[in-house]
Amino acid sequence: MDIRFLLLFYILPPTSIETCPDAVCQNGNKIIRFPFRIQQSQLQPKSCGYPGFDVSCSNHGQIRLKVPYSEGEFSIQGIDYTSQQLWINDPKNCLPIRILSLNLNGSPFSGVYYRDFSFFNCSSQYLKYRYIPIPCLSDSNHTVFATPSRSVFRHLSSVCSFIRTVRVPVQQPYYEHVLTSDLSDDLRLSWNSPPCGMCESRGGRCGFRTNSTGDIGCAYFPSQGISRAVRYAISTCAGVLATLGLIGLMYYIGGKCGRAQTVVRPEPEPAMLSGLDGLTIESYPKQVVGEADEGTCPICLSEYRPKETLKTIPACLHSFHSHCIDAWLHLNASCPLCRTSPPNSLT
Ligand SMILES: *[C@@H]1O[C@H](CO)[C@@H](O)[C@H](O)[C@H]1NC(C)=O
Ligand SMILES: *[C@@H]1O[C@H](CO)[C@@H](O)[C@H](O)[C@H]1NC(C)=O
Ligand SMILES: *[C@@H]1O[C@H](CO)[C@@H](O)[C@H](O)[C@H]1NC(C)=O
């Protein structure tokens, strides 16, 4: 049998809940435990996972999740056991095509923040210089865009063929300044049941109660003198060393053992969250629109009028209404037109 996962350690058996080992996929680094379980694993039998939370391991150590009414599998990018959230993406790197057929019915998961995106299929070539396209859905003659913006919707409706509007479980609530998106950022989901977040946040372990029908319990480890978390880390690390010897030692050295009792968080999404600082934004050159100047601001789609202030991104020389680009750059460190990352002129 092809064993594609490793068992990290055994929980010291508390009497009240099912005793289940934590696991990671081989070559992976995310800990899988209740309510999730690796379905190929004999040491994480059915009673070690909650219905709907079965995952599998890919050859490359990714965790894969199947959602009942969506074709194919998703890759799990991160799990936060405390806040009961997970981040998923497409293992084939074309998340938008998965979003077009996403159906979370029948799964324990739902979005944290939703945003409607309208998809358009466009044959005009110039549009891809104006908006960010979805590369994996586009070819040399057609460009596909997804927009959360009403004004871009109106514009594209007049020149492209409308595909459909989809509710997307996005990462963050703010999308005011996004014209179009390639929708490659992880989808953020959460689950309500089983409610293990409180137990996890106190350093406990959640699981089915033994000899019960579906009740969830929380097991704590005795703490005397030292804190529960430290004690727990020691007991789990000792478990690794005893069980897995050298492999366990490698995990320990790699800091993965210490991570076993903390929350497994997804990698931050730099493109989404890191804007420029105010001084840098302030340093970009400004100009005032003259009587003879013409053009439309690509962000707010309104015409430039005399006496309005424009701001230019030095790295690519694209100009926008000053107030529009300021708001954008606070959230994104790249040009909304060409995605050039403006070099931080102060550093
Ligand atoms: C866009 O339209 C073309 C022509 O109708 C079609 O061949 C292509 O599959 C469409 N693309 C998408 C993603 O719908
Ligand atoms: C794009 O259109 C040209 C001319 O009609 C055609 O020869 C070519 O095969 C098309 N490319 C794709 C990817 O459909
Ligand atoms: C659970 O049930 C089994 C038989 O159904 C019994 O042998 C066992 O002692 C029970 N365990 C506990 C902790 O009650």
mmCIF file of C-alpha atoms and ligand atoms in Angstrom:
data_model
loop_
_atom_site.group_PDB
_atom_site.id
_atom_site.type_symbol
_atom_site.label_atom_id
_atom_site.label_comp_id
_atom_site.label_asym_id
_atom_site.label_seq_id
_atom_site.Cartn_x
_atom_site.Cartn_y
_atom_site.Cartn_z
ATOM 1 C CA MET A 1 0.000 0.000 0.000
ATOM 2 C CA ASP A 2 1.195 3.452 -0.882
ATOM 3 C CA ILE A 3 1.427 5.291 2.412
ATOM 4 C CA ARG A 4 1.149 8.985 1.698
ATOM 5 C CA PHE A 5 0.687 10.297 5.163
ATOM 6 C CA LEU A 6 2.569 10.182 8.409
ATOM 7 C CA LEU A 7 1.152 9.901 11.858
ATOM 8 C CA LEU A 8 2.635 12.510 14.064
ATOM 9 C CA PHE A 9 1.866 11.277 17.526
ATOM 10 C CA TYR A 10 -0.754 9.722 19.682
ATOM 11 C CA ILE A 11 -2.847 11.703 22.031
ATOM 12 C CA LEU A 12 -2.479 10.426 25.556
ATOM 13 C CA PRO A 13 -5.760 8.621 25.939
ATOM 14 C CA PRO A 14 -8.341 10.700 27.766
ATOM 15 C CA THR A 15 -11.137 8.477 28.905
ATOM 16 C CA SER A 16 -14.036 10.509 27.594
ATOM 17 C CA ILE A 17 -13.302 11.010 23.858
ATOM 18 C CA GLU A 18 -12.143 8.787 21.037
ATOM 19 C CA THR A 19 -8.375 8.451 20.981
ATOM 20 C CA CYS A 20 -7.066 9.565 17.618
ATOM 21 C CA PRO A 21 -3.592 10.360 16.333
ATOM 22 C CA ASP A 22 -2.817 13.628 14.576
ATOM 23 C CA ALA A 23 -1.541 13.231 11.032
ATOM 24 C CA VAL A 24 0.198 15.179 8.294
ATOM 25 C CA CYS A 25 0.391 14.274 4.625
ATOM 26 C CA GLN A 26 3.832 13.006 3.653
ATOM 27 C CA ASN A 27 5.862 16.026 2.481
ATOM 28 C CA GLY A 28 3.088 18.189 3.874
ATOM 29 C CA ASN A 29 3.125 20.425 6.916
ATOM 30 C CA LYS A 30 -0.500 20.918 7.889
ATOM 31 C CA ILE A 31 -1.827 18.958 10.787
ATOM 32 C CA ILE A 32 -4.961 16.970 10.223
ATOM 33 C CA ARG A 33 -7.089 16.139 13.212
ATOM 34 C CA PHE A 34 -10.692 16.145 14.314
ATOM 35 C CA PRO A 35 -13.047 17.188 12.740
ATOM 36 C CA PHE A 36 -10.850 16.362 9.702
ATOM 37 C CA ARG A 37 -9.455 12.894 9.085
ATOM 38 C CA ILE A 38 -7.417 11.306 6.318
ATOM 39 C CA GLN A 39 -9.762 8.791 4.792
ATOM 40 C CA GLN A 40 -7.004 6.383 3.633
ATOM 41 C CA SER A 41 -5.664 6.180 7.174
ATOM 42 C CA GLN A 42 -6.418 3.123 9.257
ATOM 43 C CA LEU A 43 -5.204 4.912 12.361
ATOM 44 C CA GLN A 44 -7.727 7.680 11.833
ATOM 45 C CA PRO A 45 -10.854 5.512 11.529
ATOM 46 C CA LYS A 46 -14.259 6.971 10.777
ATOM 47 C CA SER A 47 -14.840 7.865 14.421
ATOM 48 C CA CYS A 48 -11.801 10.191 14.255
ATOM 49 C CA GLY A 49 -13.514 12.547 11.831
ATOM 50 C CA TYR A 50 -16.815 14.358 11.549
ATOM 51 C CA PRO A 51 -19.027 13.589 8.516
ATOM 52 C CA GLY A 52 -18.113 15.834 5.571
ATOM 53 C CA PHE A 53 -14.544 16.459 6.780
ATOM 54 C CA ASP A 54 -12.805 13.507 5.098
ATOM 55 C CA VAL A 55 -9.666 14.556 3.253
ATOM 56 C CA SER A 56 -6.987 12.748 1.276
ATOM 57 C CA CYS A 57 -3.329 13.355 0.530
ATOM 58 C CA SER A 58 -1.905 14.126 -2.890
ATOM 59 C CA ASN A 59 1.472 12.798 -4.019
ATOM 60 C CA HIS A 60 2.947 16.204 -3.275
ATOM 61 C CA GLY A 61 1.712 16.390 0.279
ATOM 62 C CA GLN A 62 -1.276 18.592 -0.397
ATOM 63 C CA ILE A 63 -4.487 17.993 1.491
ATOM 64 C CA ARG A 64 -7.410 17.401 -0.844
ATOM 65 C CA LEU A 65 -11.047 17.989 -0.031
ATOM 66 C CA LYS A 66 -14.084 16.836 -1.927
ATOM 67 C CA VAL A 67 -17.277 18.873 -1.829
ATOM 68 C CA PRO A 68 -20.420 16.793 -2.603
ATOM 69 C CA TYR A 69 -21.930 18.864 -5.447
ATOM 70 C CA SER A 70 -18.753 20.281 -6.989
ATOM 71 C CA GLU A 71 -16.774 18.185 -9.427
ATOM 72 C CA GLY A 72 -13.185 17.336 -8.567
ATOM 73 C CA GLU A 73 -11.198 18.088 -5.465
ATOM 74 C CA PHE A 74 -9.940 21.274 -3.834
ATOM 75 C CA SER A 75 -6.587 21.700 -2.166
ATOM 76 C CA ILE A 76 -6.693 22.831 1.446
ATOM 77 C CA GLN A 77 -4.245 25.725 1.842
ATOM 78 C CA GLY A 78 -4.789 26.277 5.525
ATOM 79 C CA ILE A 79 -6.917 25.215 8.477
ATOM 80 C CA ASP A 80 -7.549 27.304 11.567
ATOM 81 C CA TYR A 81 -9.013 24.922 14.134
ATOM 82 C CA THR A 82 -9.678 27.682 16.628
ATOM 83 C CA SER A 83 -11.730 29.966 14.419
ATOM 84 C CA GLN A 84 -13.142 26.974 12.479
ATOM 85 C CA GLN A 85 -12.022 28.218 9.089
ATOM 86 C CA LEU A 86 -10.240 26.786 6.092
ATOM 87 C CA TRP A 87 -8.751 28.192 2.910
ATOM 88 C CA ILE A 88 -9.084 26.249 -0.350
ATOM 89 C CA ASN A 89 -7.807 26.567 -3.892
ATOM 90 C CA ASP A 90 -7.731 24.593 -7.124
ATOM 91 C CA PRO A 91 -4.929 22.012 -7.368
ATOM 92 C CA LYS A 92 -4.862 22.622 -11.148
ATOM 93 C CA ASN A 93 -4.387 26.372 -10.683
ATOM 94 C CA CYS A 94 -7.567 27.519 -12.338
ATOM 95 C CA LEU A 95 -9.729 28.519 -9.413
ATOM 96 C CA PRO A 96 -12.176 30.617 -11.520
ATOM 97 C CA ILE A 97 -13.377 27.549 -13.407
ATOM 98 C CA ARG A 98 -14.072 25.890 -10.047
ATOM 99 C CA ILE A 99 -15.827 29.016 -8.820
ATOM 100 C CA LEU A 100 -18.154 28.941 -11.848
ATOM 101 C CA SER A 101 -19.439 25.543 -10.701
ATOM 102 C CA LEU A 102 -18.971 25.921 -6.953
ATOM 103 C CA ASN A 103 -21.796 24.496 -4.874
ATOM 104 C CA LEU A 104 -21.268 24.177 -1.133
ATOM 105 C CA ASN A 105 -24.687 22.603 -0.509
ATOM 106 C CA GLY A 106 -24.366 19.322 1.308
ATOM 107 C CA SER A 107 -20.974 20.258 2.726
ATOM 108 C CA PRO A 108 -20.380 21.544 6.261
ATOM 109 C CA PHE A 109 -18.724 24.681 4.842
ATOM 110 C CA SER A 110 -19.917 28.135 3.899
ATOM 111 C CA GLY A 111 -18.294 31.434 3.052
ATOM 112 C CA VAL A 112 -17.234 33.992 5.638
ATOM 113 C CA TYR A 113 -17.512 36.950 3.240
ATOM 114 C CA TYR A 114 -19.312 36.739 -0.080
ATOM 115 C CA ARG A 115 -18.976 38.979 -3.098
ATOM 116 C CA ASP A 116 -20.852 38.699 -6.397
ATOM 117 C CA PHE A 117 -18.585 38.438 -9.418
ATOM 118 C CA SER A 118 -19.996 38.659 -12.959
ATOM 119 C CA PHE A 119 -18.104 36.753 -15.630
ATOM 120 C CA PHE A 120 -17.812 38.049 -19.199
ATOM 121 C CA ASN A 121 -16.364 36.492 -22.363
ATOM 122 C CA CYS A 122 -14.918 39.247 -24.544
ATOM 123 C CA SER A 123 -13.502 39.195 -28.036
ATOM 124 C CA SER A 124 -12.237 42.799 -28.053
ATOM 125 C CA GLN A 125 -8.486 42.686 -27.678
ATOM 126 C CA TYR A 126 -8.010 46.086 -26.076
ATOM 127 C CA LEU A 127 -9.963 45.217 -22.938
ATOM 128 C CA LYS A 128 -7.172 43.092 -21.524
ATOM 129 C CA TYR A 129 -4.991 46.174 -21.301
ATOM 130 C CA ARG A 130 -7.671 47.928 -19.337
ATOM 131 C CA TYR A 131 -8.791 45.179 -16.955
ATOM 132 C CA ILE A 132 -7.089 42.236 -15.302
ATOM 133 C CA PRO A 133 -8.182 39.106 -17.200
ATOM 134 C CA ILE A 134 -8.514 35.492 -16.076
ATOM 135 C CA PRO A 135 -5.642 33.880 -18.008
ATOM 136 C CA CYS A 136 -6.660 30.248 -17.568
ATOM 137 C CA LEU A 137 -10.116 30.900 -19.120
ATOM 138 C CA SER A 138 -8.846 33.102 -21.937
ATOM 139 C CA ASP A 139 -7.299 32.185 -25.277
ATOM 140 C CA SER A 140 -5.802 34.244 -28.073
ATOM 141 C CA ASN A 141 -9.231 35.309 -29.385
ATOM 142 C CA HIS A 142 -11.262 35.553 -26.189
ATOM 143 C CA THR A 143 -10.563 37.175 -22.863
ATOM 144 C CA VAL A 144 -12.597 36.331 -19.797
ATOM 145 C CA PHE A 145 -13.073 38.833 -16.957
ATOM 146 C CA ALA A 146 -14.749 38.619 -13.564
ATOM 147 C CA THR A 147 -15.948 41.865 -12.053
ATOM 148 C CA PRO A 148 -17.508 42.826 -8.714
ATOM 149 C CA SER A 149 -18.041 46.410 -9.938
ATOM 150 C CA ARG A 150 -21.362 47.766 -11.240
ATOM 151 C CA SER A 151 -19.737 50.243 -13.571
ATOM 152 C CA VAL A 152 -17.443 47.622 -15.118
ATOM 153 C CA PHE A 153 -20.480 45.352 -15.389
ATOM 154 C CA ARG A 154 -22.298 48.059 -17.381
ATOM 155 C CA HIS A 155 -19.270 48.589 -19.582
ATOM 156 C CA LEU A 156 -18.615 44.894 -20.308
ATOM 157 C CA SER A 157 -22.339 44.110 -20.831
ATOM 158 C CA SER A 158 -22.285 46.408 -23.831
ATOM 159 C CA VAL A 159 -19.261 44.826 -25.541
ATOM 160 C CA CYS A 160 -18.920 41.231 -24.284
ATOM 161 C CA SER A 161 -21.055 38.178 -23.796
ATOM 162 C CA PHE A 162 -22.228 37.695 -20.238
ATOM 163 C CA ILE A 163 -21.470 34.255 -18.759
ATOM 164 C CA ARG A 164 -23.035 34.476 -15.297
ATOM 165 C CA THR A 165 -22.863 36.024 -11.853
ATOM 166 C CA VAL A 166 -21.528 33.880 -9.022
ATOM 167 C CA ARG A 167 -21.370 34.456 -5.259
ATOM 168 C CA VAL A 168 -17.731 34.007 -4.368
ATOM 169 C CA PRO A 169 -16.582 33.244 -0.785
ATOM 170 C CA VAL A 170 -13.790 35.824 -0.778
ATOM 171 C CA GLN A 171 -11.083 36.416 1.813
ATOM 172 C CA GLN A 172 -11.874 39.975 2.847
ATOM 173 C CA PRO A 173 -15.000 42.106 2.936
ATOM 174 C CA TYR A 174 -13.583 45.021 0.950
ATOM 175 C CA TYR A 175 -13.646 44.976 -2.832
ATOM 176 C CA GLU A 176 -14.771 48.556 -3.468
ATOM 177 C CA HIS A 177 -11.821 49.459 -5.637
ATOM 178 C CA VAL A 178 -11.448 46.185 -7.499
ATOM 179 C CA LEU A 179 -12.444 46.507 -11.152
ATOM 180 C CA THR A 180 -11.848 42.922 -12.188
ATOM 181 C CA SER A 181 -10.055 40.036 -10.527
ATOM 182 C CA ASP A 182 -8.285 36.940 -11.799
ATOM 183 C CA LEU A 183 -9.861 35.180 -8.772
ATOM 184 C CA SER A 184 -6.720 33.232 -7.972
ATOM 185 C CA ASP A 185 -6.736 33.973 -4.223
ATOM 186 C CA ASP A 186 -7.797 31.173 -1.896
ATOM 187 C CA LEU A 187 -11.460 30.893 -1.031
ATOM 188 C CA ARG A 188 -12.163 31.356 2.655
ATOM 189 C CA LEU A 189 -14.699 29.033 4.249
ATOM 190 C CA SER A 190 -15.850 28.304 7.759
ATOM 191 C CA TRP A 191 -17.837 25.613 9.499
ATOM 192 C CA ASN A 192 -20.316 25.870 12.376
ATOM 193 C CA SER A 193 -20.589 22.251 13.321
ATOM 194 C CA PRO A 194 -18.877 20.581 15.119
ATOM 195 C CA PRO A 195 -18.243 23.548 17.426
ATOM 196 C CA CYS A 196 -14.703 22.672 18.490
ATOM 197 C CA GLY A 197 -13.156 26.155 18.303
ATOM 198 C CA MET A 198 -13.606 26.949 21.985
ATOM 199 C CA CYS A 199 -12.082 23.633 23.017
ATOM 200 C CA GLU A 200 -9.121 24.167 20.665
ATOM 201 C CA SER A 201 -8.546 27.708 21.886
ATOM 202 C CA ARG A 202 -8.200 26.410 25.448
ATOM 203 C CA GLY A 203 -5.631 23.825 24.402
ATOM 204 C CA GLY A 204 -8.068 20.949 24.508
ATOM 205 C CA ARG A 205 -8.774 18.261 21.999
ATOM 206 C CA CYS A 206 -12.147 17.744 20.462
ATOM 207 C CA GLY A 207 -13.647 14.430 19.391
ATOM 208 C CA PHE A 208 -16.602 12.117 19.542
ATOM 209 C CA ARG A 209 -17.386 10.973 23.045
ATOM 210 C CA THR A 210 -16.767 7.282 23.513
ATOM 211 C CA ASN A 211 -19.861 5.113 23.714
ATOM 212 C CA SER A 212 -22.187 7.891 22.619
ATOM 213 C CA THR A 213 -24.112 8.565 19.455
ATOM 214 C CA GLY A 214 -22.568 11.611 17.891
ATOM 215 C CA ASP A 215 -21.918 13.756 20.972
ATOM 216 C CA ILE A 216 -18.798 15.910 20.848
ATOM 217 C CA GLY A 217 -16.495 16.221 23.819
ATOM 218 C CA CYS A 218 -13.391 18.160 24.752
ATOM 219 C CA ALA A 219 -10.445 16.539 26.492
ATOM 220 C CA TYR A 220 -7.898 18.536 28.465
ATOM 221 C CA PHE A 221 -4.580 17.413 29.738
ATOM 222 C CA PRO A 222 -3.826 17.826 33.423
ATOM 223 C CA SER A 223 -1.841 20.956 34.197
ATOM 224 C CA GLN A 224 0.111 21.239 37.437
ATOM 225 C CA GLY A 225 2.661 23.995 37.851
ATOM 226 C CA ILE A 226 3.350 24.514 34.173
ATOM 227 C CA SER A 227 0.814 25.806 31.734
ATOM 228 C CA ARG A 228 -1.431 23.446 29.911
ATOM 229 C CA ALA A 229 -0.057 24.479 26.537
ATOM 230 C CA VAL A 230 3.564 23.881 27.527
ATOM 231 C CA ARG A 231 2.714 20.607 29.147
ATOM 232 C CA TYR A 232 0.770 19.613 26.111
ATOM 233 C CA ALA A 233 3.639 20.525 23.810
ATOM 234 C CA ILE A 234 6.009 18.448 25.921
ATOM 235 C CA SER A 235 3.741 15.438 25.961
ATOM 236 C CA THR A 236 3.083 15.611 22.236
ATOM 237 C CA CYS A 237 6.750 16.129 21.380
ATOM 238 C CA ALA A 238 7.700 13.207 23.560
ATOM 239 C CA GLY A 239 5.074 11.194 21.723
ATOM 240 C CA VAL A 240 6.622 12.042 18.380
ATOM 241 C CA LEU A 241 10.098 11.080 19.464
ATOM 242 C CA ALA A 242 8.952 7.827 20.958
ATOM 243 C CA THR A 243 6.754 6.879 18.045
ATOM 244 C CA LEU A 244 8.685 8.000 15.056
ATOM 245 C CA GLY A 245 12.283 8.185 16.238
ATOM 246 C CA LEU A 246 14.370 9.947 13.649
ATOM 247 C CA ILE A 247 11.436 11.244 11.626
ATOM 248 C CA GLY A 248 9.974 12.628 14.800
ATOM 249 C CA LEU A 249 13.304 14.250 15.609
ATOM 250 C CA MET A 250 13.371 15.922 12.221
ATOM 251 C CA TYR A 251 9.903 17.279 12.776
ATOM 252 C CA TYR A 252 10.912 18.474 16.187
ATOM 253 C CA ILE A 253 13.978 20.266 14.841
ATOM 254 C CA GLY A 254 11.929 21.712 12.036
ATOM 255 C CA GLY A 255 9.676 23.312 14.623
ATOM 256 C CA LYS A 256 6.720 21.348 13.359
ATOM 257 C CA CYS A 257 6.262 19.622 16.647
ATOM 258 C CA GLY A 258 5.882 22.886 18.479
ATOM 259 C CA ARG A 259 3.348 23.856 15.897
ATOM 260 C CA ALA A 260 1.295 20.804 16.753
ATOM 261 C CA GLN A 261 -0.373 22.531 19.651
ATOM 262 C CA THR A 262 -0.771 25.888 17.995
ATOM 263 C CA VAL A 263 -3.166 26.879 15.278
ATOM 264 C CA VAL A 264 -2.259 26.019 11.723
ATOM 265 C CA ARG A 265 -2.681 29.243 9.790
ATOM 266 C CA PRO A 266 -2.610 29.717 6.034
ATOM 267 C CA GLU A 267 0.164 31.647 4.389
ATOM 268 C CA PRO A 268 -0.702 35.328 4.299
ATOM 269 C CA GLU A 269 -1.935 36.667 0.986
ATOM 270 C CA PRO A 270 0.480 39.503 0.244
ATOM 271 C CA ALA A 271 -1.257 40.663 -2.917
ATOM 272 C CA MET A 272 -4.558 41.078 -1.110
ATOM 273 C CA LEU A 273 -3.517 42.686 2.088
ATOM 274 C CA SER A 274 -0.361 44.676 1.623
ATOM 275 C CA GLY A 275 -0.868 48.166 0.342
ATOM 276 C CA LEU A 276 1.660 50.965 0.244
ATOM 277 C CA ASP A 277 2.295 53.260 3.161
ATOM 278 C CA GLY A 278 0.896 56.775 3.150
ATOM 279 C CA LEU A 279 4.250 58.530 2.646
ATOM 280 C CA THR A 280 5.014 56.530 -0.478
ATOM 281 C CA ILE A 281 1.575 57.192 -1.898
ATOM 282 C CA GLU A 282 2.011 60.891 -1.066
ATOM 283 C CA SER A 283 5.365 60.965 -2.885
ATOM 284 C CA TYR A 284 3.905 60.023 -6.273
ATOM 285 C CA PRO A 285 3.783 62.881 -8.788
ATOM 286 C CA LYS A 286 0.510 64.809 -9.105
ATOM 287 C CA GLN A 287 -0.812 66.996 -11.875
ATOM 288 C CA VAL A 288 -3.921 69.079 -12.387
ATOM 289 C CA VAL A 289 -6.217 68.322 -15.321
ATOM 290 C CA GLY A 290 -6.112 71.127 -17.897
ATOM 291 C CA GLU A 291 -8.948 72.408 -20.117
ATOM 292 C CA ALA A 292 -7.660 70.451 -23.104
ATOM 293 C CA ASP A 293 -6.957 67.123 -21.345
ATOM 294 C CA GLU A 294 -9.210 64.187 -22.077
ATOM 295 C CA GLY A 295 -9.580 60.700 -20.713
ATOM 296 C CA THR A 296 -11.374 58.457 -18.258
ATOM 297 C CA CYS A 297 -10.116 57.285 -14.907
ATOM 298 C CA PRO A 298 -9.842 53.478 -15.191
ATOM 299 C CA ILE A 299 -10.675 53.094 -11.500
ATOM 300 C CA CYS A 300 -13.893 55.087 -11.099
ATOM 301 C CA LEU A 301 -14.648 55.207 -14.846
ATOM 302 C CA SER A 302 -15.551 58.899 -14.752
ATOM 303 C CA GLU A 303 -14.095 61.468 -17.155
ATOM 304 C CA TYR A 304 -11.229 63.680 -16.139
ATOM 305 C CA ARG A 305 -12.526 67.222 -15.612
ATOM 306 C CA PRO A 306 -10.467 70.420 -15.580
ATOM 307 C CA LYS A 307 -8.902 71.255 -12.182
ATOM 308 C CA GLU A 308 -9.169 67.686 -10.875
ATOM 309 C CA THR A 309 -5.954 66.232 -9.434
ATOM 310 C CA LEU A 310 -4.380 63.198 -11.092
ATOM 311 C CA LYS A 311 -1.632 61.016 -9.712
ATOM 312 C CA THR A 312 0.874 58.995 -11.736
ATOM 313 C CA ILE A 313 2.512 55.728 -10.708
ATOM 314 C CA PRO A 314 6.211 56.314 -11.417
ATOM 315 C CA ALA A 315 7.016 52.696 -12.262
ATOM 316 C CA CYS A 316 4.591 52.444 -15.198
ATOM 317 C CA LEU A 317 3.406 56.032 -15.763
ATOM 318 C CA HIS A 318 -0.296 55.144 -15.569
ATOM 319 C CA SER A 319 -2.426 58.014 -14.220
ATOM 320 C CA PHE A 320 -5.615 58.009 -12.218
ATOM 321 C CA HIS A 321 -7.760 60.368 -10.159
ATOM 322 C CA SER A 322 -5.668 61.066 -7.098
ATOM 323 C CA HIS A 323 -8.392 60.050 -4.628
ATOM 324 C CA CYS A 324 -9.145 56.851 -6.568
ATOM 325 C CA ILE A 325 -5.554 55.624 -6.776
ATOM 326 C CA ASP A 326 -4.823 56.598 -3.151
ATOM 327 C CA ALA A 327 -7.614 54.328 -1.924
ATOM 328 C CA TRP A 328 -6.441 51.554 -4.212
ATOM 329 C CA LEU A 329 -2.772 51.779 -3.195
ATOM 330 C CA HIS A 330 -3.641 51.627 0.490
ATOM 331 C CA LEU A 331 -4.959 48.124 -0.206
ATOM 332 C CA ASN A 332 -2.768 46.962 -3.098
ATOM 333 C CA ALA A 333 0.883 47.596 -3.828
ATOM 334 C CA SER A 334 0.421 47.328 -7.579
ATOM 335 C CA CYS A 335 -0.924 49.329 -10.489
ATOM 336 C CA PRO A 336 -4.623 48.432 -11.063
ATOM 337 C CA LEU A 337 -4.095 48.590 -14.836
ATOM 338 C CA CYS A 338 -0.918 46.642 -15.445
ATOM 339 C CA ARG A 339 -0.251 45.121 -11.999
ATOM 340 C CA THR A 340 3.279 46.511 -11.959
ATOM 341 C CA SER A 341 4.395 46.658 -8.360
ATOM 342 C CA PRO A 342 5.434 50.237 -7.755
ATOM 343 C CA PRO A 343 8.864 50.255 -6.120
ATOM 344 C CA ASN A 344 8.740 51.822 -2.703
ATOM 345 C CA SER A 345 10.294 55.166 -3.519
ATOM 346 C CA LEU A 346 11.188 55.898 0.097
ATOM 347 C CA THR A 347 13.319 52.834 0.693
HETATM 348 C C1 LIG B 1 -15.888 32.407 -25.047
HETATM 349 O O1 LIG B 1 -16.548 32.427 -26.271
HETATM 350 C C2 LIG B 1 -15.999 31.590 -27.268
HETATM 351 C C3 LIG B 1 -16.766 31.795 -28.565
HETATM 352 O O2 LIG B 1 -18.128 31.746 -28.355
HETATM 353 C C4 LIG B 1 -16.039 30.137 -26.804
HETATM 354 O O3 LIG B 1 -15.410 29.314 -27.754
HETATM 355 C C5 LIG B 1 -15.294 30.036 -25.480
HETATM 356 O O4 LIG B 1 -15.381 28.719 -24.976
HETATM 357 C C6 LIG B 1 -15.887 30.995 -24.470
HETATM 358 N N1 LIG B 1 -15.130 30.921 -23.244
HETATM 359 C C7 LIG B 1 -15.701 30.757 -22.056
HETATM 360 C C8 LIG B 1 -14.783 30.650 -20.872
HETATM 361 O O5 LIG B 1 -16.910 30.670 -21.896
HETATM 362 C C1 LIG B 2 -8.319 32.632 -33.201
HETATM 363 O O1 LIG B 2 -8.864 33.051 -34.449
HETATM 364 C C2 LIG B 2 -8.101 32.700 -35.580
HETATM 365 C C3 LIG B 2 -8.708 33.350 -36.801
HETATM 366 O O2 LIG B 2 -10.104 33.188 -36.814
HETATM 367 C C4 LIG B 2 -8.037 31.169 -35.672
HETATM 368 O O3 LIG B 2 -7.254 30.780 -36.788
HETATM 369 C C5 LIG B 2 -7.414 30.602 -34.410
HETATM 370 O O4 LIG B 2 -7.462 29.183 -34.423
HETATM 371 C C6 LIG B 2 -8.180 31.117 -33.172
HETATM 372 N N1 LIG B 2 -7.499 30.698 -31.975
HETATM 373 C C7 LIG B 2 -8.085 30.002 -30.989
HETATM 374 C C8 LIG B 2 -7.241 29.651 -29.839
HETATM 375 O O5 LIG B 2 -9.269 29.668 -31.033
HETATM 376 C C1 LIG B 3 -18.122 1.128 25.670
HETATM 377 O O1 LIG B 3 -18.964 0.096 25.227
HETATM 378 C C2 LIG B 3 -18.331 -1.182 25.170
HETATM 379 C C3 LIG B 3 -19.305 -2.201 24.616
HETATM 380 O O2 LIG B 3 -20.345 -1.590 23.914
HETATM 381 C C4 LIG B 3 -17.845 -1.598 26.569
HETATM 382 O O3 LIG B 3 -17.169 -2.849 26.514
HETATM 383 C C5 LIG B 3 -16.920 -0.522 27.114
HETATM 384 O O4 LIG B 3 -16.544 -0.826 28.438
HETATM 385 C C6 LIG B 3 -17.581 0.845 27.084
HETATM 386 N N1 LIG B 3 -16.628 1.842 27.462
HETATM 387 C C7 LIG B 3 -16.890 2.841 28.306
HETATM 388 C C8 LIG B 3 -15.799 3.797 28.589
HETATM 389 O O5 LIG B 3 -17.970 2.954 28.829
#
